[in-house]
């Protein structure tokens, strides 16, 4: 979900020594030529109506903990006049209308919420796009995105059985989230593998939440480290690898997961800060349904504080994650593996990237446009027609990505 000129995507700061550490394995490729998949870009009129409906800033929950999509509002007044006035506004003041407000994006859009790892990777992709998504809303979910989400759900159901539990409070919700994490870790310890593991931690003064696609024990031929290997699967519309900026974004995602995992394992879980930041009552007695579910999981807990203690103690006994990370690309049409990219964790690089991204969210610096050599991203951005960072938005289309690249990832 979304990105930045001395920016966080400059060559010196964005590319760890991947050429030396990445190992790409792929099955034999067929010689079929697949046509370009058209990307649906919201029209100017649609964007104008969307801007009008969402101009009042709203909070967007992190992907890892969001619920149902918020309802859309309908702009009042004369449609013709509204579209013209907002269209002019979006072409001249789209970013300024959002960034000129002094309060930070964290306070405006993530108050009492954790930043999602997808918030962080989205910001690395294009900071201006993320800024506009926060202020004006995101495009509708495409069929490709839905297919990617369905595939992730299918993979999760291979190892996880879902049970519906009635909740009555935020304390109940958090108790179940943490309980699911505990259950996932236990599954990993007993079976050597789990999927869709929610992880919450306090990294560099900021609460971060992420859902690790898959983790498993390393095979003997893979690594001598004892820590789990973190894996992320990306589904593709075409059976080709994406452009380097997309692969970089995928590497960043996995490195952020490792940073989050290692922080919780080594530095613990600050329970006091947790209850204060999320405005939760540590002594709250959980609802009967939640307590029954917890008891069925073999945990003796009546309050949220007791569940939090189980969560903290569970991660204390775990090793840090493996330095080797695995990024998979899967063809959406038949679920065949396009390639598996193995690479080494680069601690200094991910810390530098994380610092740059948090500075954006705290409004400690101005947001930046994506570098000129990556302006082909504008082709897939709903804000391209009104973004000053796209110098060709009124004339020729933006430059193309490398030949093997394809539209943004479906998942």
Short mmCIF file of C-alpha atoms in Angstrom, two decimals:
data_model
loop_
_atom_site.label_atom_id
_atom_site.label_comp_id
_atom_site.label_asym_id
_atom_site.label_seq_id
_atom_site.Cartn_x
_atom_site.Cartn_y
_atom_site.Cartn_z
CA UNK A 1 0.00 0.00 0.00
CA UNK A 2 2.56 2.89 -0.79
CA UNK A 3 6.77 6.22 -1.05
CA UNK A 4 10.16 9.46 -2.10
CA UNK A 5 14.74 12.92 -4.29
CA UNK A 6 17.84 12.99 -1.93
CA UNK A 7 15.16 10.65 -0.93
CA UNK A 8 14.81 7.35 0.73
CA UNK A 9 15.06 5.67 -2.64
CA UNK A 10 18.40 7.12 -3.76
CA UNK A 11 20.93 4.55 -4.94
CA UNK A 12 23.25 4.97 -1.98
CA UNK A 13 20.59 4.35 0.61
CA UNK A 14 18.14 1.98 -0.96
CA UNK A 15 20.16 -0.84 -2.38
CA UNK A 16 21.93 -3.13 -0.01
CA UNK A 17 24.59 -5.23 -1.63
CA UNK A 18 21.93 -7.43 -3.19
CA UNK A 19 23.92 -8.39 -6.23
CA UNK A 20 26.33 -10.24 -3.98
CA UNK A 21 23.81 -11.80 -1.64
CA UNK A 22 20.64 -12.44 -3.62
CA UNK A 23 20.21 -15.91 -5.01
CA UNK A 24 17.39 -16.24 -7.53
CA UNK A 25 16.14 -19.68 -8.45
CA UNK A 26 13.39 -20.16 -10.98
CA UNK A 27 11.80 -23.02 -12.90
CA UNK A 28 12.23 -23.29 -16.67
CA UNK A 29 10.27 -20.53 -18.35
CA UNK A 30 7.83 -21.11 -21.18
CA UNK A 31 8.13 -19.03 -24.35
CA UNK A 32 4.58 -17.78 -24.27
CA UNK A 33 4.26 -14.03 -24.56
CA UNK A 34 1.61 -12.66 -22.30
CA UNK A 35 -0.05 -9.39 -23.26
CA UNK A 36 0.17 -6.32 -21.07
CA UNK A 37 -2.54 -6.39 -18.43
CA UNK A 38 -4.39 -3.06 -18.50
CA UNK A 39 -4.39 -1.16 -15.22
CA UNK A 40 -7.58 0.66 -14.35
CA UNK A 41 -6.73 4.23 -13.38
CA UNK A 42 -9.54 6.23 -11.83
CA UNK A 43 -10.64 8.99 -14.19
CA UNK A 44 -10.28 12.67 -13.37
CA UNK A 45 -14.00 13.00 -12.71
CA UNK A 46 -14.01 9.92 -10.49
CA UNK A 47 -11.01 11.29 -8.61
CA UNK A 48 -12.74 14.62 -8.14
CA UNK A 49 -15.78 12.96 -6.60
CA UNK A 50 -13.56 10.76 -4.47
CA UNK A 51 -11.57 13.77 -3.27
CA UNK A 52 -14.76 15.59 -2.33
CA UNK A 53 -16.05 12.63 -0.38
CA UNK A 54 -12.79 12.01 1.47
CA UNK A 55 -11.43 15.54 1.90
CA UNK A 56 -12.30 15.38 5.59
CA UNK A 57 -9.29 13.48 6.85
CA UNK A 58 -10.05 10.08 8.23
CA UNK A 59 -8.10 7.37 9.96
CA UNK A 60 -7.11 4.38 7.87
CA UNK A 61 -6.40 1.29 9.99
CA UNK A 62 -3.15 -0.55 9.34
CA UNK A 63 -3.65 -3.47 7.00
CA UNK A 64 -2.68 -5.95 9.70
CA UNK A 65 -5.50 -4.96 12.07
CA UNK A 66 -8.20 -3.32 9.97
CA UNK A 67 -11.81 -4.43 9.83
CA UNK A 68 -14.46 -3.67 7.23
CA UNK A 69 -13.85 -0.88 4.70
CA UNK A 70 -15.23 2.50 5.72
CA UNK A 71 -18.38 3.80 4.06
CA UNK A 72 -18.00 6.36 1.30
CA UNK A 73 -19.60 9.79 1.51
CA UNK A 74 -21.33 11.53 -1.38
CA UNK A 75 -20.35 15.11 -2.14
CA UNK A 76 -23.25 17.52 -2.25
CA UNK A 77 -23.91 20.46 -4.54
CA UNK A 78 -23.98 20.69 -8.30
CA UNK A 79 -21.96 17.79 -9.74
CA UNK A 80 -20.65 19.83 -12.68
CA UNK A 81 -19.51 22.74 -10.52
CA UNK A 82 -18.06 20.42 -7.86
CA UNK A 83 -16.07 18.38 -10.37
CA UNK A 84 -14.61 21.47 -12.06
CA UNK A 85 -13.67 23.21 -8.82
CA UNK A 86 -12.14 20.14 -7.23
CA UNK A 87 -10.35 19.19 -10.45
CA UNK A 88 -8.60 22.58 -10.46
CA UNK A 89 -7.86 22.17 -6.79
CA UNK A 90 -6.34 18.73 -7.21
CA UNK A 91 -4.12 19.84 -10.10
CA UNK A 92 -2.68 22.78 -8.16
CA UNK A 93 -2.96 21.97 -4.49
CA UNK A 94 -3.31 18.21 -4.12
CA UNK A 95 -0.31 17.59 -1.90
CA UNK A 96 -0.15 21.02 -0.32
CA UNK A 97 -3.70 20.76 1.05
CA UNK A 98 -2.57 17.77 3.08
CA UNK A 99 1.06 18.48 3.94
CA UNK A 100 0.56 22.12 4.93
CA UNK A 101 -1.21 21.04 8.13
CA UNK A 102 1.39 21.09 10.90
CA UNK A 103 0.19 18.06 12.85
CA UNK A 104 2.02 14.83 12.02
CA UNK A 105 0.52 12.04 9.94
CA UNK A 106 0.92 9.77 12.96
CA UNK A 107 -1.36 11.95 15.08
CA UNK A 108 -3.84 12.62 12.29
CA UNK A 109 -4.17 9.14 10.83
CA UNK A 110 -2.72 6.65 13.35
CA UNK A 111 -3.63 8.10 16.70
CA UNK A 112 -3.70 5.25 19.24
CA UNK A 113 -2.85 2.83 16.44
CA UNK A 114 0.29 1.00 15.40
CA UNK A 115 1.95 1.72 12.08
CA UNK A 116 1.61 -1.26 9.79
CA UNK A 117 4.59 -2.69 7.94
CA UNK A 118 2.56 -2.03 4.79
CA UNK A 119 2.43 1.65 5.83
CA UNK A 120 6.22 1.63 5.90
CA UNK A 121 6.74 -0.16 2.59
CA UNK A 122 4.06 2.01 0.97
CA UNK A 123 5.93 5.10 2.08
CA UNK A 124 9.18 3.78 0.59
CA UNK A 125 7.41 3.19 -2.74
CA UNK A 126 6.38 6.86 -3.05
CA UNK A 127 6.04 9.31 -0.18
CA UNK A 128 3.80 11.64 -2.17
CA UNK A 129 1.47 8.82 -3.06
CA UNK A 130 1.25 7.77 0.57
CA UNK A 131 0.60 11.37 1.59
CA UNK A 132 -2.28 11.64 -0.87
CA UNK A 133 -3.68 8.22 0.05
CA UNK A 134 -3.85 9.32 3.68
CA UNK A 135 -5.58 12.58 2.83
CA UNK A 136 -7.81 11.59 -0.08
CA UNK A 137 -8.26 7.84 0.09
CA UNK A 138 -7.13 4.83 -1.90
CA UNK A 139 -8.35 3.49 -5.25
CA UNK A 140 -10.88 0.69 -5.29
CA UNK A 141 -9.56 -2.82 -4.80
CA UNK A 142 -8.90 -4.37 -8.20
CA UNK A 143 -9.63 -7.92 -9.30
CA UNK A 144 -5.90 -8.67 -9.21
CA UNK A 145 -5.65 -7.44 -5.64
CA UNK A 146 -8.66 -9.51 -4.63
CA UNK A 147 -7.10 -12.55 -6.26
CA UNK A 148 -3.88 -11.97 -4.35
CA UNK A 149 -5.76 -11.63 -1.07
CA UNK A 150 -7.71 -14.80 -1.78
CA UNK A 151 -4.47 -16.68 -2.47
CA UNK A 152 -3.00 -15.53 0.86
CA UNK A 153 -6.14 -16.71 2.61
CA UNK A 154 -5.87 -20.07 0.84
CA UNK A 155 -2.24 -20.43 1.97
CA UNK A 156 -3.17 -19.51 5.52
CA UNK A 157 -5.95 -22.10 5.63
CA UNK A 158 -3.42 -24.81 4.79
CA UNK A 159 -2.06 -24.55 8.33
CA UNK A 160 -4.59 -22.49 10.31
CA UNK A 161 -8.21 -23.16 11.25
CA UNK A 162 -10.25 -20.05 11.92
CA UNK A 163 -12.85 -19.80 14.70
CA UNK A 164 -15.36 -17.00 15.18
CA UNK A 165 -15.37 -15.41 18.65
CA UNK A 166 -17.70 -12.68 19.84
CA UNK A 167 -15.94 -9.61 21.23
CA UNK A 168 -17.39 -6.83 23.38
CA UNK A 169 -14.52 -4.35 23.81
CA UNK A 170 -11.15 -3.21 22.49
CA UNK A 171 -9.58 -5.22 25.29
CA UNK A 172 -11.29 -8.34 23.91
CA UNK A 173 -10.00 -7.56 20.41
CA UNK A 174 -6.43 -7.12 21.55
CA UNK A 175 -6.59 -10.24 23.70
CA UNK A 176 -7.58 -12.29 20.64
CA UNK A 177 -4.91 -10.73 18.43
CA UNK A 178 -2.19 -11.53 20.94
CA UNK A 179 -3.64 -14.98 21.54
CA UNK A 180 -3.49 -15.70 17.81
CA UNK A 181 0.18 -14.70 17.84
CA UNK A 182 0.85 -17.04 20.77
CA UNK A 183 -0.97 -19.86 18.96
CA UNK A 184 1.05 -19.22 15.80
CA UNK A 185 4.34 -19.32 17.67
CA UNK A 186 3.29 -22.56 19.39
CA UNK A 187 2.43 -24.07 16.01
CA UNK A 188 5.87 -23.08 14.73
CA UNK A 189 7.57 -24.62 17.78
CA UNK A 190 5.70 -27.93 17.48
CA UNK A 191 5.34 -28.26 13.70
CA UNK A 192 8.23 -26.15 12.43
CA UNK A 193 6.00 -23.83 10.39
CA UNK A 194 3.15 -21.33 10.62
CA UNK A 195 1.49 -18.69 8.43
CA UNK A 196 -0.04 -15.22 8.79
CA UNK A 197 1.60 -14.53 12.15
CA UNK A 198 0.59 -11.17 13.61
CA UNK A 199 3.46 -9.47 15.39
CA UNK A 200 3.31 -6.30 17.49
CA UNK A 201 6.37 -4.56 18.86
CA UNK A 202 7.91 -1.23 19.90
CA UNK A 203 10.69 -0.32 17.45
CA UNK A 204 12.68 2.87 17.81
CA UNK A 205 9.99 4.63 19.82
CA UNK A 206 7.11 3.60 17.57
CA UNK A 207 4.54 0.80 17.75
CA UNK A 208 4.71 -1.38 14.64
CA UNK A 209 2.39 -4.21 13.62
CA UNK A 210 2.94 -6.68 10.83
CA UNK A 211 1.59 -10.00 9.60
CA UNK A 212 4.41 -12.32 8.59
CA UNK A 213 3.27 -14.34 5.59
CA UNK A 214 5.13 -17.50 6.60
CA UNK A 215 7.92 -18.64 8.89
CA UNK A 216 9.47 -22.04 9.16
CA UNK A 217 12.58 -23.83 10.36
CA UNK A 218 15.53 -23.60 8.02
CA UNK A 219 16.47 -26.70 6.08
CA UNK A 220 19.98 -28.02 6.71
CA UNK A 221 21.13 -27.02 3.22
CA UNK A 222 19.70 -23.50 3.58
CA UNK A 223 21.32 -22.13 6.71
CA UNK A 224 23.20 -23.17 9.81
CA UNK A 225 21.37 -20.55 11.89
CA UNK A 226 18.75 -21.82 14.32
CA UNK A 227 16.36 -18.92 13.85
CA UNK A 228 13.21 -19.22 11.73
CA UNK A 229 13.30 -18.19 8.08
CA UNK A 230 10.81 -15.43 7.28
CA UNK A 231 9.06 -15.81 3.92
CA UNK A 232 6.78 -13.57 1.88
CA UNK A 233 4.86 -14.65 -1.24
CA UNK A 234 3.93 -12.12 -3.92
CA UNK A 235 1.41 -13.05 -6.59
CA UNK A 236 1.97 -11.75 -10.12
CA UNK A 237 -0.35 -11.08 -13.05
CA UNK A 238 2.43 -12.16 -15.44
CA UNK A 239 4.98 -14.94 -15.10
CA UNK A 240 7.93 -12.53 -14.96
CA UNK A 241 9.89 -10.93 -12.15
CA UNK A 242 8.98 -7.33 -11.33
CA UNK A 243 11.27 -4.34 -11.74
CA UNK A 244 14.06 -3.76 -9.22
CA UNK A 245 12.16 -1.07 -7.23
CA UNK A 246 9.40 -3.61 -6.60
CA UNK A 247 11.89 -6.28 -5.58
CA UNK A 248 13.60 -3.74 -3.33
CA UNK A 249 10.27 -2.97 -1.71
CA UNK A 250 9.70 -6.68 -1.12
CA UNK A 251 13.15 -7.05 0.45
CA UNK A 252 12.42 -4.08 2.69
CA UNK A 253 9.17 -5.69 3.84
CA UNK A 254 10.91 -8.88 4.93
CA UNK A 255 13.76 -6.99 6.61
CA UNK A 256 11.20 -4.95 8.55
CA UNK A 257 9.56 -8.18 9.70
CA UNK A 258 12.92 -9.43 10.93
CA UNK A 259 13.64 -6.10 12.64
CA UNK A 260 10.26 -6.30 14.37
CA UNK A 261 10.69 -9.97 15.37
CA UNK A 262 14.22 -9.46 16.70
CA UNK A 263 13.20 -6.37 18.67
CA UNK A 264 10.39 -8.21 20.47
CA UNK A 265 12.64 -11.23 21.13
CA UNK A 266 15.69 -9.29 22.39
CA UNK A 267 14.19 -6.15 23.95
CA UNK A 268 10.89 -7.51 25.24
CA UNK A 269 7.43 -6.01 25.18
CA UNK A 270 6.88 -2.70 27.07
CA UNK A 271 3.54 -3.53 28.70
CA UNK A 272 3.07 -0.17 30.40
CA UNK A 273 3.55 1.74 27.15
CA UNK A 274 1.21 -0.69 25.41
CA UNK A 275 -1.72 -0.04 27.75
CA UNK A 276 -1.12 3.72 27.75
CA UNK A 277 -0.67 4.19 24.00
CA UNK A 278 -3.67 2.08 22.96
CA UNK A 279 -5.83 3.41 25.85
CA UNK A 280 -6.52 -0.05 27.26
CA UNK A 281 -7.48 -1.14 30.78
CA UNK A 282 -4.97 -3.77 31.88
CA UNK A 283 -7.31 -5.04 34.60
CA UNK A 284 -10.30 -5.42 32.30
CA UNK A 285 -11.97 -8.81 32.76
CA UNK A 286 -12.41 -10.27 29.31
CA UNK A 287 -15.84 -11.31 28.04
CA UNK A 288 -17.02 -14.86 28.66
CA UNK A 289 -16.67 -15.93 25.02
CA UNK A 290 -13.10 -14.69 24.88
CA UNK A 291 -12.22 -16.33 28.21
CA UNK A 292 -13.69 -19.61 27.00
CA UNK A 293 -11.63 -19.42 23.82
CA UNK A 294 -8.49 -18.66 25.82
CA UNK A 295 -9.15 -21.61 28.13
CA UNK A 296 -9.64 -23.92 25.13
CA UNK A 297 -6.17 -22.83 23.97
CA UNK A 298 -4.74 -24.06 27.28
CA UNK A 299 -4.03 -20.60 28.70
CA UNK A 300 -5.20 -19.50 32.14
CA UNK A 301 -6.09 -15.83 31.80
CA UNK A 302 -8.99 -13.68 32.89
CA UNK A 303 -7.69 -10.18 32.12
CA UNK A 304 -5.95 -8.48 29.22
CA UNK A 305 -2.84 -7.98 31.37
CA UNK A 306 -2.50 -11.73 31.83
CA UNK A 307 -2.74 -12.33 28.07
CA UNK A 308 -0.11 -9.65 27.45
CA UNK A 309 2.19 -11.39 29.92
CA UNK A 310 1.78 -14.67 28.02
CA UNK A 311 2.61 -12.88 24.77
CA UNK A 312 5.76 -11.34 26.25
CA UNK A 313 6.94 -14.61 27.80
CA UNK A 314 6.28 -16.54 24.59
CA UNK A 315 8.68 -14.39 22.59
CA UNK A 316 11.32 -14.38 25.32
CA UNK A 317 12.06 -18.05 24.64
CA UNK A 318 12.48 -17.61 20.87
CA UNK A 319 15.70 -17.09 18.89
CA UNK A 320 16.19 -14.10 16.62
CA UNK A 321 15.04 -14.63 13.04
CA UNK A 322 17.38 -16.13 10.48
CA UNK A 323 19.60 -13.67 8.59
CA UNK A 324 18.56 -15.39 5.38
CA UNK A 325 15.21 -14.21 4.04
CA UNK A 326 13.08 -15.64 1.24
CA UNK A 327 10.94 -13.72 -1.23
CA UNK A 328 8.71 -15.82 -3.49
CA UNK A 329 7.00 -14.72 -6.70
CA UNK A 330 4.02 -16.79 -7.79
CA UNK A 331 2.09 -16.65 -11.08
CA UNK A 332 -1.47 -15.77 -10.21
CA UNK A 333 -3.03 -17.74 -13.07
CA UNK A 334 -1.85 -21.22 -12.06
CA UNK A 335 -0.01 -20.61 -8.75
CA UNK A 336 3.28 -21.80 -10.23
CA UNK A 337 6.49 -20.41 -8.74
CA UNK A 338 8.15 -17.79 -10.94
CA UNK A 339 11.23 -17.42 -8.74
CA UNK A 340 12.48 -17.69 -5.19
CA UNK A 341 14.88 -14.92 -4.17
CA UNK A 342 17.08 -15.61 -1.16
CA UNK A 343 18.97 -12.70 0.32
CA UNK A 344 20.79 -11.70 3.49
CA UNK A 345 19.38 -9.30 6.03
CA UNK A 346 21.11 -5.90 5.94
CA UNK A 347 20.65 -4.45 9.42
CA UNK A 348 22.24 -1.05 8.76
CA UNK A 349 20.27 -0.50 5.56
CA UNK A 350 16.89 -1.36 7.04
CA UNK A 351 17.55 0.83 10.10
CA UNK A 352 18.41 3.74 7.81
CA UNK A 353 15.29 3.18 5.74
CA UNK A 354 13.14 2.82 8.85
CA UNK A 355 14.47 6.12 10.24
CA UNK A 356 13.72 7.94 6.98
CA UNK A 357 10.18 6.57 6.85
CA UNK A 358 9.40 7.42 10.48
CA UNK A 359 10.67 10.97 9.87
CA UNK A 360 8.01 11.26 7.14
CA UNK A 361 5.23 10.01 9.44
CA UNK A 362 6.30 12.39 12.22
CA UNK A 363 6.51 15.36 9.80
CA UNK A 364 10.16 15.87 10.69
CA UNK A 365 10.88 16.57 7.01
CA UNK A 366 8.96 17.30 3.82
CA UNK A 367 7.69 14.38 1.77
CA UNK A 368 9.64 13.67 -1.41
CA UNK A 369 8.73 12.56 -4.91
CA UNK A 370 9.92 9.26 -6.28
CA UNK A 371 13.28 9.56 -8.13
CA UNK A 372 13.20 10.50 -11.80
CA UNK A 373 14.45 7.10 -12.91
CA UNK A 374 11.44 5.51 -11.17
CA UNK A 375 8.76 7.90 -12.46
CA UNK A 376 7.26 5.01 -14.44
CA UNK A 377 5.47 4.29 -11.16
CA UNK A 378 3.24 7.26 -11.98
CA UNK A 379 1.59 5.14 -14.69
CA UNK A 380 -0.06 3.07 -11.95
CA UNK A 381 -0.84 5.90 -9.52
CA UNK A 382 -4.34 7.28 -9.13
CA UNK A 383 -2.92 10.75 -8.37
CA UNK A 384 -0.64 11.01 -11.43
CA UNK A 385 -2.81 13.46 -13.34
CA UNK A 386 -2.62 16.02 -10.56
CA UNK A 387 0.81 15.35 -9.06
CA UNK A 388 3.56 17.93 -9.71
CA UNK A 389 6.10 15.13 -9.30
CA UNK A 390 4.96 13.75 -12.66
CA UNK A 391 6.32 16.42 -15.07
CA UNK A 392 4.62 14.77 -18.04
CA UNK A 393 1.15 14.41 -16.60
CA UNK A 394 -0.28 16.87 -19.16
CA UNK A 395 1.73 15.60 -22.13
CA UNK A 396 3.54 12.31 -22.72
CA UNK A 397 3.31 9.27 -20.48
CA UNK A 398 6.01 8.62 -17.84
CA UNK A 399 9.11 6.60 -18.64
CA UNK A 400 8.78 2.83 -18.72
CA UNK A 401 10.24 0.42 -16.19
CA UNK A 402 12.85 -2.15 -17.25
CA UNK A 403 11.52 -4.65 -19.79
CA UNK A 404 10.99 -7.47 -17.32
CA UNK A 405 8.91 -5.28 -15.04
CA UNK A 406 5.16 -5.44 -14.86
CA UNK A 407 2.34 -3.62 -13.08
CA UNK A 408 2.52 -3.28 -9.29
CA UNK A 409 2.22 -6.43 -7.26
CA UNK A 410 -1.20 -7.92 -6.76
CA UNK A 411 -0.38 -8.82 -3.17
#
